[in-house]
PDB file of C-alpha atoms in Angstrom:
ATOM      1  CA  MET A  22      -7.466   9.717   1.635  1.00 43.00           C
ATOM      2  CA  VAL A  23      -8.151  12.121   3.907  1.00 46.00           C
ATOM      3  CA  ALA A  24      -9.658  15.222   2.973  1.00 51.00           C
ATOM      4  CA  ASP A  25      -7.408  18.456   3.805  1.00 72.00           C
ATOM      5  CA  VAL A  26      -3.958  15.513   2.454  1.00 92.00           C
ATOM      6  CA  ARG A  27      -1.792  16.930   0.086  1.00 96.00           C
ATOM      7  CA  ALA A  28      -0.073  15.552  -3.177  1.00 97.00           C
ATOM      8  CA  TYR A  29       3.893  13.936  -2.435  1.00 98.00           C
ATOM      9  CA  VAL A  30       4.895  16.852  -4.263  1.00 98.00           C
ATOM     10  CA  ASP A  31       2.522  19.669  -4.999  1.00 96.00           C
ATOM     11  CA  ARG A  32       5.228  22.808  -5.444  1.00 95.00           C
ATOM     12  CA  PRO A  33       7.944  23.975  -7.632  1.00 95.00           C
ATOM     13  CA  ILE A  34      11.055  24.042  -5.986  1.00 97.00           C
ATOM     14  CA  ALA A  35      11.843  27.674  -4.192  1.00 94.00           C
ATOM     15  CA  ASP A  36      15.510  27.843  -4.646  1.00 97.00           C
ATOM     16  CA  ALA A  37      17.427  26.430  -7.204  1.00 97.00           C
ATOM     17  CA  SER A  38      20.677  27.215  -5.514  1.00 98.00           C
ATOM     18  CA  ALA A  39      19.515  25.196  -2.014  1.00 98.00           C
ATOM     19  CA  ALA A  40      18.856  22.619  -4.456  1.00 98.00           C
ATOM     20  CA  SER A  41      22.174  22.360  -6.557  1.00 98.00           C
ATOM     21  CA  ALA A  42      23.725  22.244  -2.709  1.00 98.00           C
ATOM     22  CA  ALA A  43      21.400  19.457  -1.136  1.00 98.00           C
ATOM     23  CA  ALA A  44      22.407  16.971  -4.783  1.00 98.00           C
ATOM     24  CA  ARG A  45      26.282  18.685  -3.424  1.00 98.00           C
ATOM     25  CA  LEU A  46      26.232  17.358  -0.408  1.00 98.00           C
ATOM     26  CA  ALA A  47      24.152  13.761  -1.085  1.00 98.00           C
ATOM     27  CA  ALA A  48      26.917  12.423  -4.289  1.00 98.00           C
ATOM     28  CA  ARG A  49      29.591  13.944  -1.585  1.00 98.00           C
ATOM     29  CA  ARG A  50      27.768  11.852   0.691  1.00 98.00           C
ATOM     30  CA  TRP A  51      27.931   8.435  -1.113  1.00 98.00           C
ATOM     31  CA  GLY A  52      31.089   8.747  -3.186  1.00 98.00           C
ATOM     32  CA  LEU A  53      29.263  10.321  -6.352  1.00 98.00           C
ATOM     33  CA  ALA A  54      30.756  12.841  -8.242  1.00 98.00           C
ATOM     34  CA  ASP A  55      29.548  16.223  -8.514  1.00 97.00           C
ATOM     35  CA  PRO A  56      26.345  16.394 -10.126  1.00 98.00           C
ATOM     36  CA  ASP A  57      24.895  17.809 -13.672  1.00 98.00           C
ATOM     37  CA  VAL A  58      21.450  19.670 -13.119  1.00 98.00           C
ATOM     38  CA  LEU A  59      19.534  17.968 -15.719  1.00 97.00           C
ATOM     39  CA  ARG A  60      16.790  20.547 -15.275  1.00 96.00           C
ATOM     40  CA  VAL A  61      14.980  22.426 -12.056  1.00 96.00           C
ATOM     41  CA  GLY A  62      10.752  22.623 -12.002  1.00 95.00           C
ATOM     42  CA  MET A  63       8.697  20.751  -8.802  1.00 96.00           C
ATOM     43  CA  ASN A  64      11.452  18.146  -8.583  1.00 98.00           C
ATOM     44  CA  ALA A  65      14.693  19.462  -9.284  1.00 98.00           C
ATOM     45  CA  ILE A  66      17.403  16.238 -11.276  1.00 98.00           C
ATOM     46  CA  PHE A  67      19.976  15.693 -11.694  1.00 98.00           C
ATOM     47  CA  VAL A  68      22.737  13.234 -13.022  1.00 98.00           C
ATOM     48  CA  THR A  69      26.107  11.360 -11.978  1.00 98.00           C
ATOM     49  CA  GLY A  70      27.136   8.929 -13.421  1.00 97.00           C
ATOM     50  CA  ASN A  71      24.509   5.537 -13.633  1.00 98.00           C
ATOM     51  CA  GLU A  72      22.148   7.403 -10.631  1.00 98.00           C
ATOM     52  CA  VAL A  73      19.900  10.365 -11.084  1.00 98.00           C
ATOM     53  CA  LEU A  74      19.830  12.470  -8.035  1.00 98.00           C
ATOM     54  CA  ARG A  75      16.098  13.804  -7.144  1.00 98.00           C
ATOM     55  CA  VAL A  76      15.453  16.805  -5.087  1.00 98.00           C
ATOM     56  CA  SER A  77      12.503  17.688  -3.797  1.00 98.00           C
ATOM     57  CA  ALA A  78      10.789  19.614  -0.599  1.00 98.00           C
ATOM     58  CA  PRO A  79       7.946  16.509  -0.431  1.00 98.00           C
ATOM     59  CA  THR A  80       4.878  17.255   2.366  1.00 97.00           C
ATOM     60  CA  ALA A  81       5.984  13.633   3.310  1.00 97.00           C
ATOM     61  CA  PRO A  82       9.375  11.762   4.550  1.00 97.00           C
ATOM     62  CA  ALA A  83      11.094  11.174   1.030  1.00 98.00           C
ATOM     63  CA  THR A  84      11.334   7.413   2.394  1.00 98.00           C
ATOM     64  CA  VAL A  85       7.318   7.273   1.329  1.00 97.00           C
ATOM     65  CA  SER A  86       9.084   7.276  -1.634  1.00 98.00           C
ATOM     66  CA  LEU A  87      11.137   4.307  -1.637  1.00 98.00           C
ATOM     67  CA  GLU A  88       8.611   2.087  -0.870  1.00 98.00           C
ATOM     68  CA  LEU A  89       6.044   3.465  -2.943  1.00 98.00           C
ATOM     69  CA  ALA A  90       8.518   2.424  -6.128  1.00 98.00           C
ATOM     70  CA  SER A  91       9.064  -1.008  -4.672  1.00 98.00           C
ATOM     71  CA  PHE A  92       5.390  -1.700  -4.048  1.00 98.00           C
ATOM     72  CA  LEU A  93       4.583  -0.706  -7.820  1.00 98.00           C
ATOM     73  CA  ALA A  94       7.000  -3.441  -9.174  1.00 98.00           C
ATOM     74  CA  ALA A  95       5.985  -6.073  -6.999  1.00 98.00           C
ATOM     75  CA  ALA A  96       2.669  -4.588  -8.921  1.00 98.00           C
ATOM     76  CA  GLY A  97       4.119  -5.722 -11.768  1.00 97.00           C
ATOM     77  CA  LEU A  98       4.545  -2.248 -13.142  1.00 98.00           C
ATOM     78  CA  ARG A  99       7.743  -0.814 -15.172  1.00 98.00           C
ATOM     79  CA  VAL A 100       8.734   2.211 -12.452  1.00 98.00           C
ATOM     80  CA  PRO A 101      12.371   3.888 -11.677  1.00 98.00           C
ATOM     81  CA  THR A 102      14.251   1.260  -9.322  1.00 98.00           C
ATOM     82  CA  PRO A 103      15.494   3.246  -6.116  1.00 98.00           C
ATOM     83  CA  ALA A 104      19.176   3.727  -6.141  1.00 98.00           C
ATOM     84  CA  ARG A 105      19.883   4.048  -2.618  1.00 98.00           C
ATOM     85  CA  ASP A 106      17.554   2.905   0.425  1.00 97.00           C
ATOM     86  CA  GLU A 107      19.365   6.312   1.894  1.00 98.00           C
ATOM     87  CA  VAL A 108      17.181   9.707   2.094  1.00 98.00           C
ATOM     88  CA  ILE A 109      19.590  12.770   2.725  1.00 98.00           C
ATOM     89  CA  VAL A 110      17.778  15.961   3.862  1.00 98.00           C
ATOM     90  CA  LEU A 111      18.483  19.739   4.417  1.00 97.00           C
ATOM     91  CA  GLY A 112      16.031  22.152   4.696  1.00 96.00           C
ATOM     92  CA  GLU A 113      12.581  22.014   3.502  1.00 97.00           C
ATOM     93  CA  LEU A 114      14.295  19.359   0.620  1.00 98.00           C
ATOM     94  CA  SER A 115      15.351  15.958   0.260  1.00 98.00           C
ATOM     95  CA  VAL A 116      17.509  13.649  -1.925  1.00 98.00           C
ATOM     96  CA  THR A 117      16.782  10.693  -3.586  1.00 98.00           C
ATOM     97  CA  SER A 118      19.041   8.299  -5.677  1.00 98.00           C
ATOM     98  CA  TRP A 119      17.591   6.390  -8.547  1.00 98.00           C
ATOM     99  CA  VAL A 120      19.007   4.223 -11.909  1.00 98.00           C
ATOM    100  CA  ARG A 121      19.306   6.152 -13.876  1.00 98.00           C
ATOM    101  CA  LEU A 122      16.921   4.702 -16.927  1.00 98.00           C
ATOM    102  CA  GLU A 123      18.691   4.866 -20.851  1.00 96.00           C
ATOM    103  CA  PRO A 124      16.091   5.603 -22.930  1.00 97.00           C
ATOM    104  CA  VAL A 125      16.731   3.122 -26.493  1.00 97.00           C
ATOM    105  CA  GLY A 126      15.098   5.956 -29.020  1.00 91.00           C
ATOM    106  CA  THR A 127      11.826   4.109 -30.492  1.00 95.00           C
ATOM    107  CA  PRO A 128       8.724   6.232 -29.848  1.00 96.00           C
ATOM    108  CA  VAL A 129       6.362   5.106 -26.735  1.00 97.00           C
ATOM    109  CA  ASP A 130       4.527   1.791 -26.789  1.00 98.00           C
ATOM    110  CA  TRP A 131       1.031   3.911 -25.685  1.00 98.00           C
ATOM    111  CA  ALA A 132      -0.328   0.410 -25.701  1.00 98.00           C
ATOM    112  CA  GLU A 133       2.191  -0.635 -22.767  1.00 98.00           C
ATOM    113  CA  VAL A 134       1.177   3.123 -20.843  1.00 98.00           C
ATOM    114  CA  GLY A 135      -2.254   2.026 -21.297  1.00 98.00           C
ATOM    115  CA  GLU A 136      -2.171  -1.491 -19.526  1.00 98.00           C
ATOM    116  CA  MET A 137      -0.276  -0.540 -16.792  1.00 98.00           C
ATOM    117  CA  VAL A 138      -2.236   2.558 -15.972  1.00 98.00           C
ATOM    118  CA  ARG A 139      -4.614  -0.719 -15.400  1.00 98.00           C
ATOM    119  CA  VAL A 140      -3.219  -2.474 -12.927  1.00 98.00           C
ATOM    120  CA  VAL A 141      -2.803   1.730 -11.601  1.00 98.00           C
ATOM    121  CA  HIS A 142      -7.186   1.460 -12.043  1.00 98.00           C
ATOM    122  CA  SER A 143      -7.187  -1.997 -10.387  1.00 98.00           C
ATOM    123  CA  ILE A 144      -5.118  -0.499  -6.701  1.00 98.00           C
ATOM    124  CA  ASP A 145      -6.686  -1.364  -3.752  1.00 98.00           C
ATOM    125  CA  ARG A 146      -6.119   2.003  -1.885  1.00 97.00           C
ATOM    126  CA  SER A 147      -6.183   0.471   2.027  1.00 97.00           C
ATOM    127  CA  THR A 148      -2.646  -1.925   0.528  1.00 98.00           C
ATOM    128  CA  LEU A 149      -0.426   0.696  -0.413  1.00 98.00           C
ATOM    129  CA  PRO A 150       2.507   1.513   2.184  1.00 97.00           C
ATOM    130  CA  SER A 151       0.425   3.690   4.564  1.00 94.00           C
ATOM    131  CA  ALA A 152       2.112   6.491   5.234  1.00 96.00           C
ATOM    132  CA  VAL A 153       2.030   6.694   1.684  1.00 97.00           C
ATOM    133  CA  PRO A 154      -0.684  11.083   0.005  1.00 97.00           C
ATOM    134  CA  LEU A 155      -3.637   9.525  -1.456  1.00 97.00           C
ATOM    135  CA  PRO A 156      -4.818  13.121  -2.680  1.00 97.00           C
ATOM    136  CA  ALA A 157      -8.688  14.136  -4.540  1.00 95.00           C
ATOM    137  CA  PRO A 158      -6.727  16.048  -7.111  1.00 95.00           C
ATOM    138  CA  SER A 159      -9.078  18.955  -6.789  1.00 92.00           C
ATOM    139  CA  SER A 160      -6.330  19.793  -3.874  1.00 94.00           C
ATOM    140  CA  PHE A 161      -3.578  20.282  -6.296  1.00 97.00           C
ATOM    141  CA  PRO A 162      -2.856  24.598  -5.897  1.00 96.00           C
ATOM    142  CA  TRP A 163      -3.103  24.193  -9.940  1.00 96.00           C
ATOM    143  CA  TRP A 164      -6.923  23.019  -9.787  1.00 96.00           C
ATOM    144  CA  ASP A 165      -7.990  26.426  -7.932  1.00 97.00           C
ATOM    145  CA  PHE A 166      -9.520  27.629 -11.108  1.00 97.00           C
ATOM    146  CA  ASP A 167     -10.819  30.669  -9.216  1.00 96.00           C
ATOM    147  CA  GLY A 168      -8.252  31.490  -7.043  1.00 97.00           C
ATOM    148  CA  LEU A 169      -6.743  31.559 -10.478  1.00 98.00           C
ATOM    149  CA  LEU A 170      -8.355  33.638 -11.840  1.00 98.00           C
ATOM    150  CA  GLU A 171      -8.698  36.338  -9.802  1.00 98.00           C
ATOM    151  CA  ARG A 172      -4.564  35.890  -9.985  1.00 97.00           C
ATOM    152  CA  THR A 173      -4.439  36.767 -13.253  1.00 98.00           C
ATOM    153  CA  ALA A 174      -7.779  38.505 -13.969  1.00 97.00           C
ATOM    154  CA  ASP A 175      -5.950  41.430 -15.261  1.00 96.00           C
ATOM    155  CA  MET A 176      -4.113  39.887 -17.932  1.00 97.00           C
ATOM    156  CA  LEU A 177      -7.494  38.230 -19.460  1.00 98.00           C
ATOM    157  CA  ASP A 178      -9.687  40.041 -22.202  1.00 97.00           C
ATOM    158  CA  ASP A 179     -13.088  39.534 -22.355  1.00 98.00           C
ATOM    159  CA  ALA A 180     -13.018  36.553 -24.156  1.00 98.00           C
ATOM    160  CA  ALA A 181     -10.304  34.984 -23.795  1.00 98.00           C
ATOM    161  CA  ARG A 182     -12.294  34.727 -19.412  1.00 98.00           C
ATOM    162  CA  SER A 183     -15.476  33.978 -21.519  1.00 98.00           C
ATOM    163  CA  GLY A 184     -13.817  30.487 -23.699  1.00 98.00           C
ATOM    164  CA  ILE A 185     -12.639  29.754 -20.024  1.00 98.00           C
ATOM    165  CA  THR A 186     -15.343  31.385 -17.620  1.00 98.00           C
ATOM    166  CA  SER A 187     -16.909  28.804 -19.461  1.00 98.00           C
ATOM    167  CA  THR A 188     -15.223  26.277 -19.379  1.00 98.00           C
ATOM    168  CA  ILE A 189     -15.196  25.852 -15.492  1.00 97.00           C
ATOM    169  CA  GLU A 190     -18.805  26.446 -14.959  1.00 97.00           C
ATOM    170  CA  ARG A 191     -18.828  23.449 -17.306  1.00 96.00           C
ATOM    171  CA  HIS A 192     -17.656  21.232 -15.437  1.00 96.00           C
ATOM    172  CA  ARG A 193     -17.547  21.936 -11.871  1.00 91.00           C
ATOM    173  CA  GLU A 194     -19.045  18.607 -11.012  1.00 90.00           C
ATOM    174  CA  TRP A 195     -16.526  16.320 -12.278  1.00 90.00           C
ATOM    175  CA  THR A 196     -15.557  14.420  -9.511  1.00 85.00           C
ATOM    176  CA  THR A 197     -18.967  13.288  -9.308  1.00 84.00           C
ATOM    177  CA  LEU A 198     -19.115  11.711 -12.465  1.00 84.00           C
ATOM    178  CA  GLY A 199     -18.301   7.821 -11.940  1.00 79.00           C
ATOM    179  CA  GLY A 200     -16.304   6.524  -9.403  1.00 90.00           C
ATOM    180  CA  GLN A 201     -12.884   6.424  -7.924  1.00 96.00           C
ATOM    181  CA  VAL A 202      -9.552   4.648  -8.237  1.00 97.00           C
ATOM    182  CA  VAL A 203      -5.968   5.276  -7.959  1.00 98.00           C
ATOM    183  CA  CYS A 204      -4.789   7.418 -10.326  1.00 98.00           C
ATOM    184  CA  HIS A 205      -1.648   7.836 -10.944  1.00 98.00           C
ATOM    185  CA  GLY A 206      -2.243  11.510 -11.869  1.00 97.00           C
ATOM    186  CA  ASP A 207       0.002  12.782 -14.030  1.00 98.00           C
ATOM    187  CA  VAL A 208       0.366  10.251 -17.641  1.00 98.00           C
ATOM    188  CA  HIS A 209       1.707  12.407 -20.664  1.00 97.00           C
ATOM    189  CA  PRO A 210       4.432  11.613 -22.384  1.00 96.00           C
ATOM    190  CA  GLY A 211       7.574  13.403 -21.064  1.00 95.00           C
ATOM    191  CA  ASN A 212       6.807  10.711 -18.266  1.00 97.00           C
ATOM    192  CA  VAL A 213       7.245   8.083 -20.338  1.00 98.00           C
ATOM    193  CA  VAL A 214      10.701   6.269 -21.072  1.00 98.00           C
ATOM    194  CA  MET A 215      10.808   3.838 -23.666  1.00 98.00           C
ATOM    195  CA  THR A 216      13.824   1.386 -22.453  1.00 97.00           C
ATOM    196  CA  ALA A 217      15.495  -1.830 -23.899  1.00 97.00           C
ATOM    197  CA  ALA A 218      12.809  -3.487 -20.938  1.00 96.00           C
ATOM    198  CA  GLY A 219       9.496  -0.859 -22.448  1.00 97.00           C
ATOM    199  CA  ALA A 220       8.046   1.464 -21.620  1.00 98.00           C
ATOM    200  CA  THR A 221       9.354   3.545 -17.977  1.00 98.00           C
ATOM    201  CA  LEU A 222       6.024   4.995 -16.028  1.00 98.00           C
ATOM    202  CA  ILE A 223       8.320   7.882 -13.862  1.00 98.00           C
ATOM    203  CA  ASP A 224       7.376  11.080 -11.920  1.00 98.00           C
ATOM    204  CA  TRP A 225       4.591   9.283  -9.649  1.00 98.00           C
ATOM    205  CA  ASP A 226       4.380  12.439  -6.660  1.00 98.00           C
ATOM    206  CA  LEU A 227       0.454  13.305  -8.015  1.00 98.00           C
ATOM    207  CA  LEU A 228      -0.816   9.599  -7.070  1.00 98.00           C
ATOM    208  CA  CYS A 229      -4.549  10.596  -5.874  1.00 98.00           C
ATOM    209  CA  TRP A 230      -8.037   9.432  -5.731  1.00 97.00           C
ATOM    210  CA  ALA A 231     -10.320  10.218  -8.200  1.00 96.00           C
ATOM    211  CA  PRO A 232     -11.935   9.116 -11.314  1.00 96.00           C
ATOM    212  CA  PRO A 233     -10.078   6.763 -14.226  1.00 97.00           C
ATOM    213  CA  GLY A 234     -10.320   9.746 -16.548  1.00 96.00           C
ATOM    214  CA  TRP A 235      -8.183  11.335 -14.391  1.00 97.00           C
ATOM    215  CA  ASP A 236      -5.373   9.503 -16.636  1.00 98.00           C
ATOM    216  CA  HIS A 237      -6.845   8.968 -19.426  1.00 98.00           C
ATOM    217  CA  GLY A 238      -8.144  12.827 -19.694  1.00 97.00           C
ATOM    218  CA  PRO A 239      -4.210  14.732 -20.879  1.00 97.00           C
ATOM    219  CA  LEU A 240      -4.567  11.888 -23.565  1.00 98.00           C
ATOM    220  CA  LEU A 241      -7.228  12.620 -24.932  1.00 98.00           C
ATOM    221  CA  THR A 242      -6.326  16.955 -26.108  1.00 97.00           C
ATOM    222  CA  TRP A 243      -1.976  15.211 -27.310  1.00 97.00           C
ATOM    223  CA  ALA A 244      -2.945  15.555 -30.936  1.00 96.00           C
ATOM    224  CA  SER A 245      -5.242  18.760 -30.973  1.00 95.00           C
ATOM    225  CA  ARG A 246      -3.039  21.325 -28.465  1.00 97.00           C
ATOM    226  CA  TRP A 247       0.552  19.905 -27.498  1.00 97.00           C
ATOM    227  CA  GLY A 248       0.996  19.127 -31.594  1.00 95.00           C
ATOM    228  CA  GLY A 249       0.842  14.956 -30.676  1.00 95.00           C
ATOM    229  CA  ASP A 250       0.784  12.708 -34.015  1.00 94.00           C
ATOM    230  CA  GLY A 251      -3.108  11.431 -32.554  1.00 96.00           C
ATOM    231  CA  SER A 252      -2.036   7.734 -32.334  1.00 97.00           C
ATOM    232  CA  GLU A 253      -1.154   8.270 -28.501  1.00 97.00           C
ATOM    233  CA  TYR A 254      -4.411   7.433 -27.162  1.00 98.00           C
ATOM    234  CA  PRO A 255      -6.512   4.726 -29.236  1.00 98.00           C
ATOM    235  CA  ALA A 256      -3.219   2.879 -28.508  1.00 98.00           C
ATOM    236  CA  PHE A 257      -3.063   4.094 -24.766  1.00 98.00           C
ATOM    237  CA  ALA A 258      -7.051   3.258 -25.590  1.00 98.00           C
ATOM    238  CA  ALA A 259      -6.550  -0.394 -26.024  1.00 98.00           C
ATOM    239  CA  GLY A 260      -4.010  -1.511 -24.343  1.00 98.00           C
ATOM    240  CA  TYR A 261      -5.963   0.106 -21.381  1.00 98.00           C
ATOM    241  CA  GLY A 262      -8.298  -2.162 -22.966  1.00 98.00           C
ATOM    242  CA  ARG A 263     -11.463   0.708 -23.095  1.00 98.00           C
ATOM    243  CA  SER A 264     -11.197   3.767 -24.691  1.00 98.00           C
ATOM    244  CA  LEU A 265     -13.010   6.911 -21.914  1.00 98.00           C
ATOM    245  CA  VAL A 266     -13.369   9.009 -24.714  1.00 98.00           C
ATOM    246  CA  ASP A 267     -16.953  10.205 -24.911  1.00 96.00           C
ATOM    247  CA  ASP A 268     -16.541   9.839 -20.513  1.00 96.00           C
ATOM    248  CA  PRO A 269     -17.907  13.164 -19.001  1.00 95.00           C
ATOM    249  CA  ALA A 270     -15.442  12.414 -16.369  1.00 95.00           C
ATOM    250  CA  ALA A 271     -12.312  12.227 -18.850  1.00 97.00           C
ATOM    251  CA  VAL A 272     -13.471  15.360 -21.059  1.00 97.00           C
ATOM    252  CA  ALA A 273     -14.462  17.099 -18.356  1.00 97.00           C
ATOM    253  CA  VAL A 274     -10.635  16.519 -16.892  1.00 97.00           C
ATOM    254  CA  ALA A 275      -9.053  16.921 -20.114  1.00 98.00           C
ATOM    255  CA  GLU A 276     -10.459  20.366 -21.015  1.00 98.00           C
ATOM    256  CA  LEU A 277      -9.587  21.766 -17.026  1.00 98.00           C
ATOM    257  CA  ARG A 278      -6.256  20.358 -17.829  1.00 98.00           C
ATOM    258  CA  LEU A 279      -5.895  23.096 -20.763  1.00 98.00           C
ATOM    259  CA  VAL A 280      -7.217  25.742 -18.681  1.00 98.00           C
ATOM    260  CA  ALA A 281      -5.018  24.718 -15.546  1.00 98.00           C
ATOM    261  CA  ALA A 282      -2.078  25.384 -18.214  1.00 98.00           C
ATOM    262  CA  THR A 283      -2.764  28.681 -19.305  1.00 98.00           C
ATOM    263  CA  LEU A 284      -3.231  29.937 -15.810  1.00 98.00           C
ATOM    264  CA  MET A 285      -0.068  28.470 -14.121  1.00 97.00           C
ATOM    265  CA  ARG A 286       0.694  29.610 -17.592  1.00 97.00           C
ATOM    266  CA  LEU A 287       0.346  33.493 -17.321  1.00 98.00           C
ATOM    267  CA  VAL A 288       0.847  32.919 -13.506  1.00 97.00           C
ATOM    268  CA  ALA A 289       5.034  32.326 -14.436  1.00 95.00           C
ATOM    269  CA  ALA A 290       4.670  35.567 -17.228  1.00 96.00           C
ATOM    270  CA  LEU A 291       4.112  37.237 -14.000  1.00 95.00           C
ATOM    271  CA  ALA A 292       7.598  36.647 -12.287  1.00 92.00           C
ATOM    272  CA  GLU A 293       8.873  35.605 -15.754  1.00 93.00           C
ATOM    273  CA  PRO A 294       8.349  37.857 -18.522  1.00 95.00           C
ATOM    274  CA  ALA A 295      10.440  35.385 -20.844  1.00 95.00           C
ATOM    275  CA  ALA A 296       7.347  32.730 -20.251  1.00 96.00           C
ATOM    276  CA  MET A 297       5.071  35.128 -21.539  1.00 97.00           C
ATOM    277  CA  PRO A 298       4.641  35.000 -25.832  1.00 97.00           C
ATOM    278  CA  GLU A 299       4.017  31.075 -24.799  1.00 98.00           C
ATOM    279  CA  ALA A 300       0.871  32.134 -22.308  1.00 98.00           C
ATOM    280  CA  GLN A 301      -0.462  34.442 -24.754  1.00 97.00           C
ATOM    281  CA  LEU A 302      -0.851  32.405 -27.838  1.00 97.00           C
ATOM    282  CA  ARG A 303      -2.306  29.985 -25.462  1.00 98.00           C
ATOM    283  CA  LEU A 304      -5.550  32.287 -25.144  1.00 98.00           C
ATOM    284  CA  ARG A 305      -5.403  32.162 -28.483  1.00 98.00           C
ATOM    285  CA  TYR A 306      -7.572  29.164 -28.164  1.00 98.00           C
ATOM    286  CA  TRP A 307      -9.413  30.417 -25.788  1.00 98.00           C
ATOM    287  CA  ARG A 308     -10.549  33.270 -28.139  1.00 98.00           C
ATOM    288  CA  GLY A 309     -12.019  30.756 -30.864  1.00 97.00           C
ATOM    289  CA  ASP A 310      -9.704  30.717 -32.824  1.00 97.00           C
ATOM    290  CA  PRO A 311     -10.181  29.076 -35.191  1.00 95.00           C
ATOM    291  CA  ASP A 312      -5.937  28.560 -36.560  1.00 95.00           C
ATOM    292  CA  ALA A 313      -4.551  29.448 -32.891  1.00 96.00           C
ATOM    293  CA  PRO A 314      -1.824  26.876 -33.330  1.00 96.00           C
ATOM    294  CA  ALA A 315      -0.534  24.351 -31.242  1.00 97.00           C
ATOM    295  CA  TRP A 316       0.714  24.991 -27.289  1.00 97.00           C
ATOM    296  CA  THR A 317       4.339  24.643 -26.406  1.00 95.00           C
ATOM    297  CA  ALA A 318       5.156  21.810 -22.803  1.00 87.00           C
ATOM    298  CA  GLN A 319       7.031  24.626 -20.510  1.00 74.00           C
TER     299      GLN A 319
END
């Protein structure tokens, strides 16, 4: 791990039309039908037949994602399978193809996910494919709290700002709490697909080197802030082999992710007014509103 290394994908797709052009080019090259867009975010995801085309602006050659998938599968983890070894490159965008997952519609087996994360945390980082980035999560753009506060200063009232900044200050030293391990980087319900074979953990773009609590933190607040039913984390912890509900690093990550989610939604509202209602809803929590409603993932 190098101090200035960046996550494999750490910026959203800036030009949706360029991503569509790259996906169409790849489909033609591979003899596939014109792809249909599913969503555009950090990656642009398209489907065509039994394949999913993933358009990214990676910080490393896109072949890295294929090598990582093979490595993880060999370690016994259920992850997306590359459909092709070839990568199509168009400018800064790269297109990879993956076997389309078939969801079965059953609830996520969080114990199974916890078991997989335990395996991830046991990986010796020296055995990872050499080109796979393994940054510190504090390098992620949405973890630059001081910068985000500066960008959103005019959008924060005193009460919300106080709630946010006190949380940031309380957890400034979170990276020093406990040892560090290889982490998936973004374990939450949106990154798990239940298939006939079982739970599949997807989206490994934020693989990082962090305290184990980094992969526990998101689920600690899933029920209280994101509308989960409360069964997710206990099942995950059972599969993982222990609960980190009282672990200082996990608690810090859980609370700081809420800060990041709020400030990033405010930043989004600067460019897209439609993001403002959700941003304002999230600010109610930081003002200490006891009736603050659950948030909606965007």
